[in-house]
Amino acid sequence: MRLQVIGDPVLHSKSPLLHAAMLAELGLDIPYTAHVVRRGELPQYLSWAKENGVAGFNATMPHKEDLIPLLDEIHPAAQAVGAVNTVCLRGGKWVGFNTDGGGAVAALREDLGMDPAGLTITLLGAGGAAKAVALALSQAGAERIFVCNRTLSRAEALCAHDPLGHLVPADFSSGTLRRLAERSRLLVNCTSLGMEGCPDRFEDFGFLDALPANAGVFDLIYHPAETELLDRARRRGLGTLNGLPMLVNQAVLALEHFLDRPLDRPAMAAAAASALEGKHP
Ligand code: NAP
């Protein structure tokens, strides 16, 4: 048995480090390696993987959506998002899952101490990550999630995918963000604003002043570890969370799928987080 992460580029991926730490913690000698697969090469990869003992793999750019029509079964949550990040071979069939949204909800609960159930949330962005996180927050019982995006039509399309009807599309203007933040206990940044290498930044952080004093701010970005958004939120005394706990928790959930059994999630998350901090052997 072996496990992989595929993508292009993929050699920067933290998945081998995270999974190696968790597998070592479990005492399992299963190799997990990164494998470059270019766009258009998925059918060949799937045949090769089946014949070469790959029991499962994680997928990153540019394959998360392209895998959907090539797999035998798709978990309903991944089907709703329209993207998979975890694929397992079960009885000769490729089964796809998406653990990004579950990882985000677990990180909120365990690392920010906030359960989304019953909350009004302002979520910024309507790309791939925003979709996974918004649908998972809705599933976790959030009362209302305002999905604010620069391109309003993308926010509208995302919200139309929510079978529970908790998602409300909105624009990205300063006025709208302030107005919605006033009503929100949690603000989640799923845009690339603030990410290392992103040339753009937030034009106006006024929405942070509008959030209630007990609100939390969750930025999916983990490079840098503290974005300008999180720095300003922390200085305002708001609870803050960066993207690393989400990254860790999506890996824990992926490993549960690979091994097809429940794991001690806090122990796995601790092992993976230590590896990221360079503490794991
Ligand atoms: P994506 O699909 O490219 O979406 C990017 C989003 O950012 C879109 O909503 C886009 O709005 C918005 N955006 C970009 N530039 C903007 C600007 N100048 N002003 C306003 N909005 C802007 O990217 P993604 O895959 O969803 O990833 C988004 C972020 O999440 C990235 O920083 C990524 O690193 C992070 N992420 C973290 C994790 C984790 O485990 N922590 C997992 C996945 C992703 P438009 O629709 O208008 O273009």
Coordinates of C-alpha atoms and ligand atoms in Angstrom, one line a residue:
M1 CA 0.0 0.0 0.0
R2 CA 1.1 3.5 -0.7
L3 CA -0.3 7.0 -0.7
Q4 CA 0.4 10.0 -2.9
V5 CA -0.4 13.7 -3.5
I6 CA -0.7 14.7 -7.2
G7 CA -0.7 18.1 -8.8
D8 CA 1.2 20.5 -10.9
P9 CA 3.0 22.1 -9.2
V10 CA 3.1 19.7 -6.2
L11 CA 6.6 19.6 -4.9
H12 CA 5.9 22.5 -2.5
S13 CA 2.9 20.5 -1.0
K14 CA 2.9 20.1 2.8
S15 CA 0.8 16.9 2.5
P16 CA 3.8 14.5 2.5
L17 CA 5.1 16.1 5.7
L18 CA 1.7 16.0 7.4
H19 CA 0.8 12.5 6.4
A20 CA 4.3 11.1 7.3
A21 CA 4.0 12.6 10.8
M22 CA 0.5 11.1 11.3
L23 CA 1.5 7.7 9.9
A24 CA 4.5 7.6 12.1
E25 CA 2.3 8.5 15.1
L26 CA 0.1 5.5 14.2
G27 CA 3.2 3.2 13.8
L28 CA 2.3 2.5 10.2
D29 CA 5.0 2.1 7.6
I30 CA 3.1 3.4 4.6
P31 CA 5.0 5.7 2.1
Y32 CA 3.3 9.0 1.1
T33 CA 5.0 10.8 -1.7
A34 CA 4.4 13.8 -4.1
H35 CA 3.9 13.0 -7.7
V36 CA 3.7 15.5 -10.6
V37 CA 0.7 14.9 -12.8
R38 CA 0.1 17.4 -15.5
R39 CA -3.3 18.6 -16.7
G40 CA -4.8 16.1 -19.1
E41 CA -2.8 13.2 -17.6
L42 CA -5.3 12.0 -15.1
P43 CA -6.7 9.0 -17.0
Q44 CA -3.1 7.6 -17.4
Y45 CA -2.4 8.3 -13.7
L46 CA -5.5 6.5 -12.5
S47 CA -4.6 3.4 -14.5
W48 CA -1.0 3.5 -13.4
A49 CA -2.0 4.1 -9.7
K50 CA -4.4 1.1 -9.7
E51 CA -1.7 -1.2 -11.0
N52 CA 1.0 0.1 -8.7
G53 CA -0.4 -0.3 -5.3
V54 CA -1.7 3.3 -4.7
A55 CA -4.5 2.9 -2.2
G56 CA -5.3 6.6 -2.2
F57 CA -4.2 10.1 -3.1
N58 CA -4.7 13.7 -2.4
A59 CA -5.2 16.1 -5.3
T60 CA -4.3 19.7 -5.6
M61 CA -4.2 22.2 -8.5
P62 CA -5.2 21.7 -11.3
H63 CA -7.0 18.4 -10.7
K64 CA -9.7 19.0 -8.0
E65 CA -12.5 19.6 -10.5
D66 CA -11.2 17.5 -13.5
L67 CA -11.2 14.3 -11.4
I68 CA -15.0 14.3 -10.8
P69 CA -16.1 12.7 -14.2
L70 CA -13.2 10.2 -14.0
L71 CA -14.0 8.6 -10.6
D72 CA -16.4 5.7 -10.0
E73 CA -18.2 7.3 -7.0
I74 CA -18.2 10.8 -5.5
H75 CA -19.2 11.5 -1.9
P76 CA -22.2 13.8 -1.7
A77 CA -20.3 16.7 0.0
A78 CA -17.7 16.6 -2.8
Q79 CA -20.4 16.4 -5.4
A80 CA -22.0 19.5 -4.0
V81 CA -18.7 21.4 -4.1
G82 CA -17.8 20.0 -7.5
A83 CA -14.3 19.2 -6.5
V84 CA -12.4 16.4 -4.7
N85 CA -9.2 16.6 -2.8
T86 CA -9.0 13.0 -1.5
V87 CA -9.4 9.8 -3.6
C88 CA -9.5 6.2 -2.3
L89 CA -9.4 2.9 -4.0
R90 CA -12.3 0.9 -2.5
G91 CA -13.0 -2.6 -3.9
G92 CA -11.3 -1.7 -7.2
K93 CA -13.3 1.6 -7.5
W94 CA -12.0 5.1 -7.2
V95 CA -14.1 7.1 -4.6
G96 CA -13.7 10.8 -4.3
F97 CA -14.1 13.0 -1.2
N98 CA -13.6 16.7 -0.3
T99 CA -12.1 17.3 3.2
D100 CA -11.4 21.0 2.8
G101 CA -14.8 22.2 4.3
G102 CA -14.7 19.6 7.1
G103 CA -11.2 20.7 7.9
A104 CA -12.2 24.3 8.1
V105 CA -15.2 23.5 10.5
A106 CA -13.0 21.3 12.7
A107 CA -10.3 24.1 12.9
L108 CA -13.0 26.6 13.9
R109 CA -14.3 24.4 16.6
E110 CA -11.0 23.1 18.0
D111 CA -8.6 26.1 17.4
L112 CA -10.9 29.1 17.6
G113 CA -13.4 27.6 20.0
M114 CA -16.3 28.6 17.7
D115 CA -19.1 26.3 16.7
P116 CA -20.7 27.5 13.5
A117 CA -24.2 26.3 14.5
G118 CA -26.6 29.2 14.8
L119 CA -24.0 31.8 13.8
T120 CA -24.4 34.6 11.2
I121 CA -21.2 34.6 9.2
T122 CA -19.7 36.9 6.6
L123 CA -17.6 34.9 4.1
L124 CA -15.4 36.7 1.6
G125 CA -14.7 35.1 -1.8
A126 CA -16.5 32.7 -4.1
G127 CA -13.7 30.5 -5.5
G128 CA -13.0 26.8 -4.9
A129 CA -12.1 27.2 -1.2
A130 CA -15.0 29.5 -0.5
K131 CA -17.4 27.0 -2.0
A132 CA -16.1 24.1 0.1
V133 CA -16.1 26.2 3.3
A134 CA -19.4 27.9 2.8
L135 CA -21.3 24.6 2.1
A136 CA -19.6 23.0 5.1
L137 CA -20.6 25.9 7.4
S138 CA -24.1 25.6 6.1
Q139 CA -24.1 21.9 6.8
A140 CA -22.7 22.6 10.3
G141 CA -25.8 24.6 11.1
A142 CA -24.8 28.2 10.5
E143 CA -27.9 30.4 10.6
R144 CA -26.9 32.6 7.7
I145 CA -23.8 33.0 5.6
F146 CA -23.3 36.2 3.5
V147 CA -21.1 35.2 0.6
C148 CA -19.4 38.5 -0.6
N149 CA -17.5 38.4 -3.8
R150 CA -15.9 40.9 -6.2
T151 CA -17.6 39.2 -9.1
L152 CA -21.2 39.1 -7.7
S153 CA -22.4 36.5 -10.3
R154 CA -19.9 33.9 -8.8
A155 CA -21.3 34.5 -5.3
E156 CA -24.8 34.0 -6.7
A157 CA -23.8 30.8 -8.4
L158 CA -22.2 29.5 -5.3
C159 CA -25.2 30.3 -3.1
A160 CA -27.5 28.5 -5.6
H161 CA -25.7 25.3 -4.7
D162 CA -26.8 25.3 -1.1
P163 CA -29.6 22.8 -0.6
L164 CA -30.2 24.2 2.9
G165 CA -30.7 27.8 1.7
H166 CA -28.4 29.4 4.3
L167 CA -26.2 31.2 1.8
V168 CA -26.9 34.8 0.7
P169 CA -24.9 36.4 -2.1
A170 CA -23.6 39.9 -1.7
D171 CA -21.2 42.3 -3.4
F172 CA -17.7 43.2 -2.1
S173 CA -18.1 47.0 -1.6
S174 CA -16.9 48.6 1.6
G175 CA -20.4 49.6 2.5
T176 CA -21.8 46.1 2.1
L177 CA -19.0 44.5 4.0
R178 CA -19.4 46.9 6.9
R179 CA -23.2 46.5 7.0
L180 CA -23.0 42.7 7.0
A181 CA -20.0 42.5 9.4
E182 CA -22.2 44.4 12.0
R183 CA -24.5 41.4 12.0
S184 CA -21.8 38.7 12.0
R185 CA -20.1 36.7 14.8
L186 CA -17.5 35.3 12.4
L187 CA -15.8 36.7 9.3
V188 CA -14.0 34.2 7.0
N189 CA -11.6 35.3 4.3
C190 CA -11.6 32.8 1.4
T191 CA -10.1 35.3 -1.1
S192 CA -6.5 35.3 -2.0
L193 CA -6.1 38.9 -0.7
G194 CA -3.1 38.9 1.7
M195 CA -1.6 35.7 0.4
E196 CA 2.1 35.8 -0.3
G197 CA 2.6 36.5 -4.0
C198 CA -0.9 38.1 -4.4
P199 CA -0.4 41.6 -5.8
D200 CA -3.7 42.9 -4.4
R201 CA -4.6 43.8 -0.8
F202 CA -7.8 44.8 0.9
E203 CA -8.6 48.4 0.0
D204 CA -10.5 49.1 3.3
F205 CA -10.5 47.2 6.6
G206 CA -13.5 49.2 7.9
F207 CA -15.5 46.0 8.2
L208 CA -13.3 44.9 11.1
D209 CA -14.5 47.9 13.1
A210 CA -18.1 46.9 12.4
L211 CA -17.7 43.4 13.7
P212 CA -19.0 42.8 17.3
A213 CA -16.4 42.7 20.0
N214 CA -16.9 38.9 20.5
A215 CA -16.4 38.1 16.8
G216 CA -13.8 35.8 15.3
V217 CA -11.8 36.3 12.1
F218 CA -10.6 33.2 10.2
D219 CA -8.3 33.7 7.3
L220 CA -7.7 30.6 5.1
I221 CA -4.3 31.9 4.2
Y222 CA -1.3 30.4 5.9
H223 CA 1.5 32.1 3.9
P224 CA 2.2 34.5 5.6
A225 CA 1.2 33.0 9.0
E226 CA -0.3 36.3 10.0
T227 CA -1.9 38.3 7.2
E228 CA -2.6 42.1 7.5
L229 CA -6.2 41.1 8.1
L230 CA -5.4 38.9 11.0
D231 CA -2.9 41.4 12.4
R232 CA -5.5 44.2 12.4
A233 CA -8.1 41.9 13.8
R234 CA -5.8 40.7 16.7
R235 CA -5.0 44.3 17.5
R236 CA -8.7 45.0 17.8
G237 CA -8.9 42.2 20.3
L238 CA -10.9 39.9 18.0
G239 CA -10.2 36.1 18.1
T240 CA -8.1 35.1 15.1
L241 CA -7.3 31.9 13.2
N242 CA -5.0 31.4 10.2
G243 CA -5.2 28.6 7.6
L244 CA -2.8 26.1 9.1
P245 CA -5.3 24.4 11.4
M246 CA -7.6 23.9 8.4
L247 CA -4.7 22.4 6.4
V248 CA -3.9 20.1 9.3
N249 CA -7.5 19.0 9.8
Q250 CA -8.3 18.4 6.1
A251 CA -5.2 16.0 6.2
V252 CA -6.6 14.2 9.3
L253 CA -9.9 13.7 7.6
A254 CA -8.2 12.5 4.4
L255 CA -6.2 9.9 6.4
E256 CA -9.4 8.6 7.9
H257 CA -10.7 8.0 4.4
F258 CA -7.4 6.4 3.2
L259 CA -7.3 4.0 6.2
D260 CA -11.2 3.7 6.2
R261 CA -11.4 4.0 10.0
P262 CA -11.9 6.7 12.6
L263 CA -8.7 8.1 14.1
D264 CA -7.9 9.9 17.3
R265 CA -8.3 13.3 15.6
P266 CA -6.7 15.5 18.3
A267 CA -3.7 13.2 18.4
M268 CA -3.4 13.2 14.6
A269 CA -3.8 16.9 14.4
A270 CA -1.1 17.4 17.1
A271 CA 1.3 15.2 15.2
A272 CA 0.7 17.0 11.9
A273 CA 0.9 20.4 13.5
S274 CA 4.2 19.5 15.2
A275 CA 5.6 18.4 11.9
L276 CA 4.7 21.8 10.4
E277 CA 6.5 23.5 13.3
G278 CA 9.5 21.4 12.6
K279 CA 9.2 19.6 15.9
H280 CA 8.3 16.1 14.7
P281 CA 11.1 13.5 14.4
Ligands
NAP1 P1 -9.6 31.0 -6.3 O1 -10.6 29.9 -6.7 O2 -8.7 31.5 -7.3 O3 -10.6 32.2 -5.7 C1 -10.0 33.4 -5.4 C2 -11.0 34.3 -4.7 O4 -10.4 35.6 -4.4 C3 -12.2 34.7 -5.7 O5 -13.4 34.8 -4.9 C4 -11.7 36.1 -6.2 O6 -12.8 36.9 -6.6 C5 -11.1 36.7 -5.0 N1 -10.1 37.7 -5.3 C6 -8.9 37.7 -5.9 N2 -8.4 38.9 -6.1 C7 -9.3 39.8 -5.5 C8 -9.3 41.2 -5.4 N3 -8.3 42.0 -5.8 N4 -10.3 41.8 -4.7 C9 -11.4 41.0 -4.3 N5 -11.4 39.7 -4.4 C10 -10.4 39.1 -5.0 O7 -8.8 30.5 -5.0 P2 -9.1 29.4 -3.9 O8 -8.5 28.1 -4.3 O9 -10.5 29.5 -3.6 O10 -8.1 29.9 -2.7 C11 -8.4 31.1 -2.0 C12 -7.5 31.3 -0.8 O11 -7.7 30.2 0.1 C13 -6.0 31.2 -1.2 O12 -5.3 32.2 -0.5 C14 -5.6 29.8 -0.7 O13 -4.2 29.8 -0.3 C15 -6.5 29.6 0.5 N6 -6.7 28.2 0.8 C16 -6.3 27.7 2.0 C17 -6.6 26.4 2.3 C18 -6.2 25.8 3.7 O14 -6.2 24.6 3.9 N7 -5.9 26.7 4.6 C19 -7.2 25.5 1.4 C20 -7.5 26.0 0.1 C21 -7.3 27.4 -0.2 P3 -13.4 36.9 -8.1 O15 -14.3 35.7 -8.2 O16 -14.0 38.2 -8.3 O17 -12.2 36.7 -9.0

